[in-house]
PDB file of C-alpha atoms (C1' of nucleotides) in Angstrom:
ATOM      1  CA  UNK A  24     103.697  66.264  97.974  1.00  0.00           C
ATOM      2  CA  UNK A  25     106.207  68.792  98.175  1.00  0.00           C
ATOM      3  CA  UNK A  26     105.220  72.189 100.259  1.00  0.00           C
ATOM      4  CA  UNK A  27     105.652  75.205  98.029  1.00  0.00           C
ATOM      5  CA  UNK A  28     104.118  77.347 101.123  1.00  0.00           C
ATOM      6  CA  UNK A  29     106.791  78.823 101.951  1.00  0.00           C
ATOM      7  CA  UNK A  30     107.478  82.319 100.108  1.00  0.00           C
ATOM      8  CA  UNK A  31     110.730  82.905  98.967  1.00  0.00           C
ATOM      9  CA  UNK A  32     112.163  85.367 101.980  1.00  0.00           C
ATOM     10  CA  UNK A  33     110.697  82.554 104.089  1.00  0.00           C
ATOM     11  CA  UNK A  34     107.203  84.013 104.512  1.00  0.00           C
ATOM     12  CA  UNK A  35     104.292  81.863 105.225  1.00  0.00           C
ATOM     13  CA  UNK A  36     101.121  82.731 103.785  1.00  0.00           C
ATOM     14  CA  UNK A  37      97.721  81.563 105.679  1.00  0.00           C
ATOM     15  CA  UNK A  38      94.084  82.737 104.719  1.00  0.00           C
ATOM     16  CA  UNK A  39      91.602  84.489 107.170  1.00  0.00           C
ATOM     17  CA  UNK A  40      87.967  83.735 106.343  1.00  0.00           C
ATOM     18  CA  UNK A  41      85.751  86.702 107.077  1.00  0.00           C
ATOM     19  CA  UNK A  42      82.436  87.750 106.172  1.00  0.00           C
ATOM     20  CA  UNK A  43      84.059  90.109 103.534  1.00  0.00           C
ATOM     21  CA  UNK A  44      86.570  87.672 102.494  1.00  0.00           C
ATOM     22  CA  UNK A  45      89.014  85.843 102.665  1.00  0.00           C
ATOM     23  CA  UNK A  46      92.433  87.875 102.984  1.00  0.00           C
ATOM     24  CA  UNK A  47      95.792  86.621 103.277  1.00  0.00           C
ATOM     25  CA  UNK A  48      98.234  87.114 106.468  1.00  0.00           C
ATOM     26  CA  UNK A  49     101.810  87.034 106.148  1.00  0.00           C
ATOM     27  CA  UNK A  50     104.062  85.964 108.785  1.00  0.00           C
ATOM     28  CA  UNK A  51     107.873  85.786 109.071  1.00  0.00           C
ATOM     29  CA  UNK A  52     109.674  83.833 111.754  1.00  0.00           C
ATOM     30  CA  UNK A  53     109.578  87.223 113.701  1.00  0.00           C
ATOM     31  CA  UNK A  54     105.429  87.581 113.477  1.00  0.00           C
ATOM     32  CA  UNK A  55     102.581  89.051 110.945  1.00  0.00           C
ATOM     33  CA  UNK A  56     104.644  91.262 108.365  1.00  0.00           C
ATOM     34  CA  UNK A  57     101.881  91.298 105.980  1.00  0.00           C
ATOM     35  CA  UNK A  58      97.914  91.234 105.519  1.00  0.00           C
ATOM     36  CA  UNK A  59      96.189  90.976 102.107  1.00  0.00           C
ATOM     37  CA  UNK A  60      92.782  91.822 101.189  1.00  0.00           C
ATOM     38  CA  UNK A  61      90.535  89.258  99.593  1.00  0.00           C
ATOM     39  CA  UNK A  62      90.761  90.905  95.978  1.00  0.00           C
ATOM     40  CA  UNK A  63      94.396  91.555  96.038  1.00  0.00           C
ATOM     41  CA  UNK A  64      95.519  88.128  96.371  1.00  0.00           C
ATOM     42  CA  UNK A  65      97.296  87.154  93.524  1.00  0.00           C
ATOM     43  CA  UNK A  66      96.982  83.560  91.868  1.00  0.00           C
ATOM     44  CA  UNK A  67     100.714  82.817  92.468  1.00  0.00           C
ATOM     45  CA  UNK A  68     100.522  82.922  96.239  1.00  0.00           C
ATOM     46  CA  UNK A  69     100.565  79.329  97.662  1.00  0.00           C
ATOM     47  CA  UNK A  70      99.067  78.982 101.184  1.00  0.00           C
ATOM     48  CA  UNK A  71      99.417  76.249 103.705  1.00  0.00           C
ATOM     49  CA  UNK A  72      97.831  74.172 105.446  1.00  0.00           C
ATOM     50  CA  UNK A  73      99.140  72.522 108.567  1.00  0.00           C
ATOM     51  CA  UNK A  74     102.285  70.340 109.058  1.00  0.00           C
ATOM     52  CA  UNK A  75     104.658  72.230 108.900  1.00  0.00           C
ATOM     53  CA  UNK A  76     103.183  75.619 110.309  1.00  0.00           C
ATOM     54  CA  UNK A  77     104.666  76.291 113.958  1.00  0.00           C
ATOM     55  CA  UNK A  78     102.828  76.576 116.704  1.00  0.00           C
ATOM     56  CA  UNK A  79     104.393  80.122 117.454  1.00  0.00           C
ATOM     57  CA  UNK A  80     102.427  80.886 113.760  1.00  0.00           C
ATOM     58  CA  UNK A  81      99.374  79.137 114.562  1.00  0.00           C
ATOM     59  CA  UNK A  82      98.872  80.469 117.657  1.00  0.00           C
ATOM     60  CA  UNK A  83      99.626  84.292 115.944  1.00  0.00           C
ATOM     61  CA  UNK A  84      97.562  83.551 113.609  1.00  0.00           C
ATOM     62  CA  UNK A  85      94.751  82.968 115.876  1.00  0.00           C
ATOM     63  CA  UNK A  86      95.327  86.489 117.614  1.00  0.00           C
ATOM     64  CA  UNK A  87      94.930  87.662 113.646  1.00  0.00           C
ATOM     65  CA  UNK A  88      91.868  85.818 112.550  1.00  0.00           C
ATOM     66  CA  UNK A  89      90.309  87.256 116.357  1.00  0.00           C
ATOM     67  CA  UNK A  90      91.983  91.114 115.526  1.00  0.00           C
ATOM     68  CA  UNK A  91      90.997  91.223 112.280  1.00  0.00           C
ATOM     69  CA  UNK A  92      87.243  89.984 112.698  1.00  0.00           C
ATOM     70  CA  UNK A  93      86.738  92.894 115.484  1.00  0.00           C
ATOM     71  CA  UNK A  94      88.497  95.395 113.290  1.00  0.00           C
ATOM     72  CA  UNK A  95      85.866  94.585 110.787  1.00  0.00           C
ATOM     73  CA  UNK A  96      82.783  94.368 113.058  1.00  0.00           C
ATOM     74  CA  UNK A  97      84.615  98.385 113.882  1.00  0.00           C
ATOM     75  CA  UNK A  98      84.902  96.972 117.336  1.00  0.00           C
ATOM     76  CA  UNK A  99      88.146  97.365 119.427  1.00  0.00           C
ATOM     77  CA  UNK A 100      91.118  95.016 118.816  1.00  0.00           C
ATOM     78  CA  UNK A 101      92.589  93.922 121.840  1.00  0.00           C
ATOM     79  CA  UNK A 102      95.415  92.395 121.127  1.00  0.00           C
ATOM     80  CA  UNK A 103      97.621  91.191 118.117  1.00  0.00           C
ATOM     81  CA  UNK A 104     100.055  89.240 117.712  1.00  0.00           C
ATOM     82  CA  UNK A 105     103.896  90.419 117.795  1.00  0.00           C
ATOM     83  CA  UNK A 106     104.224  92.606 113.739  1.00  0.00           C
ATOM     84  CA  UNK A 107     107.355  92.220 111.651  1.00  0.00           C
ATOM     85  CA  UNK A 108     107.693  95.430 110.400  1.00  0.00           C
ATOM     86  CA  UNK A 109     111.310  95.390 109.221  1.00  0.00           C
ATOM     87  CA  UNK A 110     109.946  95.674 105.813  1.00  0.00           C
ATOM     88  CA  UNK A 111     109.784  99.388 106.244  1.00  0.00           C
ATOM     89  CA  UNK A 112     112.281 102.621 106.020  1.00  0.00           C
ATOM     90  CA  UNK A 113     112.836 104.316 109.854  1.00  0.00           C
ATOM     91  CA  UNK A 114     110.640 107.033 108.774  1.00  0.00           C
ATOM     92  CA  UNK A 115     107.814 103.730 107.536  1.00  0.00           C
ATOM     93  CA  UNK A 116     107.880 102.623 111.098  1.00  0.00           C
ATOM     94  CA  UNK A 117     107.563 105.928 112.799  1.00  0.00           C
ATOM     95  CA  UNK A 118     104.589 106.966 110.890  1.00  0.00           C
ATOM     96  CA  UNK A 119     103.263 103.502 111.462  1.00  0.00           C
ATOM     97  CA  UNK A 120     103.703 103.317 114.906  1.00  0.00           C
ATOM     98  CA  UNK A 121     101.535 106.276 114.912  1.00  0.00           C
ATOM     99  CA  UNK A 122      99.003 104.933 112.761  1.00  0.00           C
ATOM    100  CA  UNK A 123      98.960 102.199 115.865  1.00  0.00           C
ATOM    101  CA  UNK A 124      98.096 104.612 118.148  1.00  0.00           C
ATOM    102  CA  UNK A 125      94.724 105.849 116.777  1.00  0.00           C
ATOM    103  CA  UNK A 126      91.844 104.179 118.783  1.00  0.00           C
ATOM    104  CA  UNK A 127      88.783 102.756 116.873  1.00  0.00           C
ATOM    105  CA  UNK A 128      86.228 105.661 115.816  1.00  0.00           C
ATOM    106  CA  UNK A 129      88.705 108.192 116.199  1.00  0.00           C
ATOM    107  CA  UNK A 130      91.016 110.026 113.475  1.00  0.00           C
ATOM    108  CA  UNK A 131      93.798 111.820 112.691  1.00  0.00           C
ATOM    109  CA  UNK A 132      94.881 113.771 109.647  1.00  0.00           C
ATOM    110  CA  UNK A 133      97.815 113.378 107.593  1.00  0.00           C
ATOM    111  CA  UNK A 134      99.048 116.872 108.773  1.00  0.00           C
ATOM    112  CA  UNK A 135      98.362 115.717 112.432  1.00  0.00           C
ATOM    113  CA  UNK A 136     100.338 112.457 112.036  1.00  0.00           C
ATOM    114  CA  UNK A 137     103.412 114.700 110.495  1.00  0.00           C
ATOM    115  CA  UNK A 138     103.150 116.479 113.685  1.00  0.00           C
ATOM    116  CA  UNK A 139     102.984 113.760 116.316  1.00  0.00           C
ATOM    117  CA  UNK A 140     106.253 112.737 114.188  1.00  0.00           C
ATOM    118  CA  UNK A 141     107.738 116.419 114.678  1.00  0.00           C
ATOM    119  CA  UNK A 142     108.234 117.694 111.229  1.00  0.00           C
ATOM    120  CA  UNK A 143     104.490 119.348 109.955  1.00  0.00           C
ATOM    121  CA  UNK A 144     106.385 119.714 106.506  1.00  0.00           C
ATOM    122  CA  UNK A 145     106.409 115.694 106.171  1.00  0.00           C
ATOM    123  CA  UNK A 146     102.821 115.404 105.489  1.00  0.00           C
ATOM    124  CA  UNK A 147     103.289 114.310 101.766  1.00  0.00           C
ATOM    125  CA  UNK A 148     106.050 111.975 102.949  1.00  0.00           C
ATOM    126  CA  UNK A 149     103.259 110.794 105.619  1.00  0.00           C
ATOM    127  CA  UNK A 150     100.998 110.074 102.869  1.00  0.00           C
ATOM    128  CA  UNK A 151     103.226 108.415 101.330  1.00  0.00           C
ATOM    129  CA  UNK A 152     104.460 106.124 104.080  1.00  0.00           C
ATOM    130  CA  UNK A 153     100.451 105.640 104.744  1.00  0.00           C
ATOM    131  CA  UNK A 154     100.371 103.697 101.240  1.00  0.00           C
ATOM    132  CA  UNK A 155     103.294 101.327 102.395  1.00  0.00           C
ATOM    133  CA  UNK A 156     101.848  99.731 105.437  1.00  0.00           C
ATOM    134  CA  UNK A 157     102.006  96.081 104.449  1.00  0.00           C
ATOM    135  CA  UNK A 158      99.581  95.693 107.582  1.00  0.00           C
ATOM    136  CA  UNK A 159      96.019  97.530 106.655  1.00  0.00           C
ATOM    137  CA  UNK A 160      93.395  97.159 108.605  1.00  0.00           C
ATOM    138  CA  UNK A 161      95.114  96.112 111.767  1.00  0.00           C
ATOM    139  CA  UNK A 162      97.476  99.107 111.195  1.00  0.00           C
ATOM    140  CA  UNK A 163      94.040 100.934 110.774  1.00  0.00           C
ATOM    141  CA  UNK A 164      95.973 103.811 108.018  1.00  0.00           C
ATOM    142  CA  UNK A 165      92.082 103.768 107.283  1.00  0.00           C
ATOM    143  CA  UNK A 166      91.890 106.521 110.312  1.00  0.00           C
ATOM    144  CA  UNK A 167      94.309 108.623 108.166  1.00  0.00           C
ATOM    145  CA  UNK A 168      92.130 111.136 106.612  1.00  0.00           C
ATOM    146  CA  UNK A 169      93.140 114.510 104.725  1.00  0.00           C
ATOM    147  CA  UNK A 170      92.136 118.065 106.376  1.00  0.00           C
ATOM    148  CA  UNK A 171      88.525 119.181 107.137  1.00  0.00           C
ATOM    149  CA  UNK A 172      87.537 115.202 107.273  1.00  0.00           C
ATOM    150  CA  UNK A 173      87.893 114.881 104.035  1.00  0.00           C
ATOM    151  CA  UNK A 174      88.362 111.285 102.559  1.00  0.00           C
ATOM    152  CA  UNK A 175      92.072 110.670 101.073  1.00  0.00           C
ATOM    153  CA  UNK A 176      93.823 107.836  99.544  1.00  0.00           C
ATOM    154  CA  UNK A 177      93.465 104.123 100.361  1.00  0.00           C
ATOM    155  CA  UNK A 178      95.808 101.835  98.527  1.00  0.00           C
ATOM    156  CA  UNK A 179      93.237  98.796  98.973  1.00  0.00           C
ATOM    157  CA  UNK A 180      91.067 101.169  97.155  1.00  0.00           C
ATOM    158  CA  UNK A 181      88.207 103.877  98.886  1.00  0.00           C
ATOM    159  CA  UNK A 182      85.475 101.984  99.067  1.00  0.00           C
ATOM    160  CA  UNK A 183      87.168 100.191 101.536  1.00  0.00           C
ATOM    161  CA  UNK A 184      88.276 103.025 103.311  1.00  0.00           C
ATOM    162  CA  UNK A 185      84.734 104.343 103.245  1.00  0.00           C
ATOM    163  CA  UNK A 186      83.036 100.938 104.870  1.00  0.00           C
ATOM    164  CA  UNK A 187      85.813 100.948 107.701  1.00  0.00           C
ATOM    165  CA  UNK A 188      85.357 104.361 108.643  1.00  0.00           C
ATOM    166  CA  UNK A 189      81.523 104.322 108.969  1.00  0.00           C
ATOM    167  CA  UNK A 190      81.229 100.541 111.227  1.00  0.00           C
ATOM    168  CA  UNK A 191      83.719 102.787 113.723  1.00  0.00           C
ATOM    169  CA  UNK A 192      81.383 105.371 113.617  1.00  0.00           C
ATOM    170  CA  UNK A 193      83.521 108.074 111.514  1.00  0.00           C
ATOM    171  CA  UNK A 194      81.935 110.983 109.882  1.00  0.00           C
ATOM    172  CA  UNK A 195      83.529 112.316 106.709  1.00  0.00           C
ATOM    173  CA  UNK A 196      82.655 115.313 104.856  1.00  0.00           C
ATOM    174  CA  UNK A 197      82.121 115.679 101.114  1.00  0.00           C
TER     175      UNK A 197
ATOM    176  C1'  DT B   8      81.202 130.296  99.019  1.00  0.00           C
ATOM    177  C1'  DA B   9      82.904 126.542  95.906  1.00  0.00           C
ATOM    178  C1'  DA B  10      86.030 125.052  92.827  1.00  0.00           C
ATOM    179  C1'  DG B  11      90.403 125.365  90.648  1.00  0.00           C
ATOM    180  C1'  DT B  12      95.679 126.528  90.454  1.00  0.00           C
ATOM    181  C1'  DG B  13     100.321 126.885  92.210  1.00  0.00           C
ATOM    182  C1'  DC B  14     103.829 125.687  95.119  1.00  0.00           C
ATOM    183  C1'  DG B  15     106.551 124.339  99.451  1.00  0.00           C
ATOM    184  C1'  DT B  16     108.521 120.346 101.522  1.00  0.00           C
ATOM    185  C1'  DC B  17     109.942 115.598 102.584  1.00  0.00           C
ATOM    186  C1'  DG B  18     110.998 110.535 101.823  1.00  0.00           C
ATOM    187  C1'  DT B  19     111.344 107.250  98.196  1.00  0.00           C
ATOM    188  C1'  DT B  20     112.482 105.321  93.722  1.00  0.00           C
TER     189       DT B  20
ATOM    190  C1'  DA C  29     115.313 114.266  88.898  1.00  0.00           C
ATOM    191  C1'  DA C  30     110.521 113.195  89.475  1.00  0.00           C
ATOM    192  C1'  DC C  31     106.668 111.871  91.988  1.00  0.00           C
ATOM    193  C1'  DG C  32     102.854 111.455  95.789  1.00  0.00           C
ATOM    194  C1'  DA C  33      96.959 108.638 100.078  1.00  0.00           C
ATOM    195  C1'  DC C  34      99.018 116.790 101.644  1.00  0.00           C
ATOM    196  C1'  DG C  35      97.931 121.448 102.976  1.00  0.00           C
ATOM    197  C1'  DC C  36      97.894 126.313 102.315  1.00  0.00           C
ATOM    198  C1'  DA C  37      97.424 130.618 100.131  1.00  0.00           C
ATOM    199  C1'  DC C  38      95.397 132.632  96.507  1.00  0.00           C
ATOM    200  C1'  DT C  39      92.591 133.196  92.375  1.00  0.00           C
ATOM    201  C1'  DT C  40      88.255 132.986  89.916  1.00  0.00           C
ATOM    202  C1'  DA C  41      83.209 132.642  89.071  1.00  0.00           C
TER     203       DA C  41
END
DNA sequence: TAAGTGCGTCGTT
DNA sequence: AACGACGCACTTA
């Protein structure tokens, strides 16, 4: 039988069970470029299952499966496995190697991250740039919150957001 | 105070 | 040209 795994910009698509669901990781010849949540998977995706996986994937997507069931415990992730973030505008990658740099528990807010960029007047854009990361979770934008703690967006939807924050530990006000 | 309105500013479509 | 996962200043009640 024919493999139809393969996406169509050569993306291989393999699920990661977890005790709140299966989501979907994404990985280009270069490394993870993509993570789904369980909801958000749509029919059409095909996933694979073996042969003709690499073992460069396989063994990334063993550093996922391990990431992303600390992230979710709200534990520290100690290591993932090399991201393919090409996918994403110079000013995408900035802001999300920001987003990188906020440890578990802690926070920043969209105003902050404009800073630590250089340009407090790019919060919008920030905000923006928050809703592309084709990564959540591992790119925790989750720790992105608006001023005085308050909540803010989540493109995989607050509730979400909301059950992240508090396993780290993170108070929010409203 | 708390809640609501207006607007600057920047990257993206 | 229009739109946001914003943030402030500034009304109102």
């Amino acid at each position: 039988m024919k493999n139809t795994a393969e996406g169509k910009n050569g993306v291989w698509k393999l699920p990661v069970q977890t005790t709140d669901g299966e989501f979907l990781a994404h990985y280009s010849v270069n490394g993870l470029c993509g993570l789904d949540f369980p909801y958000k998977q749509d029919p059409g995706n095909h996933t694979v299952n073996g042969a003709r996986i690499s073992s460069e994937i396989r063994e990334w997507h063993k550093q996922t499966v391990k990431a992303l069931e600390s992230s979710l415990a709200g534990r520290m992730v100690n290591e993932l496995p090399p991201l393919d973030l090409s996918c994403g505008t110079d000013f995408q990658q900035r802001v999300w190697r920001v987003l990188k740099s906020i440890a578990c528990g802690k926070t920043l807010s969209y105003g902050e991250v404009a800073d630590e960029l250089g340009d407090r007047k790019a919060v919008r854009a920030v905000g923006r740039a928050c809703g592309a990361n084709p990564i959540p979770v591992l790119i925790p934008c989750h720790r992105v919150l608006a001023s005085k703690q308050k909540i803010g967006g989540f493109s995989g939807g607050l509730d979400w957001k909301r059950k992240l924050l508090a396993r780290e530990g993170v108070l929010l006000l409203e």
